[in-house]
XYZ file of C-alpha atoms in Angstrom:
127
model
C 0.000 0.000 0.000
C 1.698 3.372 -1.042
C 1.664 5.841 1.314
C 3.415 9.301 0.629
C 3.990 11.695 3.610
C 5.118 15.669 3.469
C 7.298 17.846 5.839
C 8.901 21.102 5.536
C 6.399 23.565 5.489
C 6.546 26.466 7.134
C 5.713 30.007 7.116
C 8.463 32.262 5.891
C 8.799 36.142 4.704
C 8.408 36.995 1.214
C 11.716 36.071 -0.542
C 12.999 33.240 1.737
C 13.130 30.239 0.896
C 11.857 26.192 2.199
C 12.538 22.833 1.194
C 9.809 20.011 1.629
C 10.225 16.885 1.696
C 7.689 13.894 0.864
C 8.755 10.536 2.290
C 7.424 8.220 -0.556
C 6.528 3.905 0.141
C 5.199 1.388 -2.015
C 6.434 2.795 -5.163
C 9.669 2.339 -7.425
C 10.931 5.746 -8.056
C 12.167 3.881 -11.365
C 8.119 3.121 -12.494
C 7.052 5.963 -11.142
C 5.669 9.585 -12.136
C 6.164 12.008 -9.130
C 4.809 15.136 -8.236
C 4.033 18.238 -6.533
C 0.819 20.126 -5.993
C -0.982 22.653 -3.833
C -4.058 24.707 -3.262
C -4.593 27.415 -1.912
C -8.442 28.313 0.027
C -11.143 28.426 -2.122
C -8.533 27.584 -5.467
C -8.121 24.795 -7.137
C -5.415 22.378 -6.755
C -2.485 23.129 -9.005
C 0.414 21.473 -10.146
C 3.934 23.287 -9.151
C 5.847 20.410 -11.386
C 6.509 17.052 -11.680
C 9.384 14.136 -12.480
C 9.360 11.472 -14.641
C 11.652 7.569 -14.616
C 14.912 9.087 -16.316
C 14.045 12.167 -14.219
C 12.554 14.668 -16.953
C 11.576 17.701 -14.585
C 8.417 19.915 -15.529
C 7.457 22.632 -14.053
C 4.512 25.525 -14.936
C 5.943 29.305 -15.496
C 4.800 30.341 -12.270
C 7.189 28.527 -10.354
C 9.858 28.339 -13.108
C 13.494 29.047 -11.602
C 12.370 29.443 -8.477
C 11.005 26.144 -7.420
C 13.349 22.742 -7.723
C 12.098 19.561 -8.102
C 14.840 16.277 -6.439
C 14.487 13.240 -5.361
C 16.885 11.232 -3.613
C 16.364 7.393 -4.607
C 18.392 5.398 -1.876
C 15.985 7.495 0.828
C 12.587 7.233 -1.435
C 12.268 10.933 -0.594
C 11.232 13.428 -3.449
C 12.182 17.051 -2.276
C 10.970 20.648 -3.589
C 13.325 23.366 -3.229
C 11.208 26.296 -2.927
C 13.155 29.551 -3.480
C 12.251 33.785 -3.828
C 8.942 32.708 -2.545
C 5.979 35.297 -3.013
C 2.554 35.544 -0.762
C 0.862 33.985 -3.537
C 2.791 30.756 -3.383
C 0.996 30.401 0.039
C -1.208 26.865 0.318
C -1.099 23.351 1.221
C 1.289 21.631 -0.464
C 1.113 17.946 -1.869
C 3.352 14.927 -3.336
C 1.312 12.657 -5.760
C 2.642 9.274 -7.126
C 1.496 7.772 -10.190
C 2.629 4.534 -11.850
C -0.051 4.102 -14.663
C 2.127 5.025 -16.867
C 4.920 3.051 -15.824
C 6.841 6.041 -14.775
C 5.692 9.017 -17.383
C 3.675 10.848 -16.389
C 0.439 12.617 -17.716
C 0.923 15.872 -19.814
C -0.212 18.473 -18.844
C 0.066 17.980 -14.866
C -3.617 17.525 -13.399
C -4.665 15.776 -10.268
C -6.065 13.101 -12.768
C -2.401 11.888 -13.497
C -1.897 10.825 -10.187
C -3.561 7.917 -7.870
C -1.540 8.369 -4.769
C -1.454 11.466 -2.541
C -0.003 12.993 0.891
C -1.858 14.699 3.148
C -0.077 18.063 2.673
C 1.955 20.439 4.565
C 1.498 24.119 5.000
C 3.323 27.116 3.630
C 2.566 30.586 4.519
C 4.837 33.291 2.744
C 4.342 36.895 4.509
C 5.488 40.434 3.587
């Protein structure tokens, strides 16, 4: 049974930076599209990128060259590097798994690409 579990969050000033981390079990990173989400109130959830088997990184423009998507295989952990962070990057934050694809993953990032989800960890940017 997979089971995917966040840390890291935070609340932080506007520019500053956080990494989370999502402790990831009962997939193979190797078959395995991961991901990143979050959702702010009353929004949608969005996707803020995710990484493919031969680790292919996507990530939308709003987070481009700011955020980081990592993953470190030996520890199952997927990371986000989260850096010049804004008030509007404030929201729960989620790691998805997906293996439907045997480690592609859906284009473009939805909640439908994924099967498996954390329960989310809080950022809160300030100014």
């Amino acid at each position: 049974q997979a089971q995917l579990v966040e840390s890291g969050g935070g609340s932080v000033q506007a520019g500053g930076s956080l990494r989370l981390s999502c402790s990831v079990s009962g997939y193979t990173f190797s078959r395995a599209c991961l991901g990143w989400f979050r959702q702010a109130p009353g929004k949608e959830r969005e996707g803020v990128g995710d990484i493919n088997r031969v680790s292919n990184i996507w990530y939308p423009d709003s987070v481009k060259g700011r955020f980081t998507i990592s993953q470190d295989v030996d520890k199952a952990i997927l990371y986000l590097e989260m850096n010049s962070l804004k008030p509007e990057d404030s929201g729960m934050y989620y790691c998805a798994a997906d293996s439907r694809l045997g480690g592609l993953c859906y284009a473009p990032q939805s909640t439908r690409g994924f099967t498996d989800w954390g329960q989310g960890t809080q950022v809160t940017v300030y100014t």
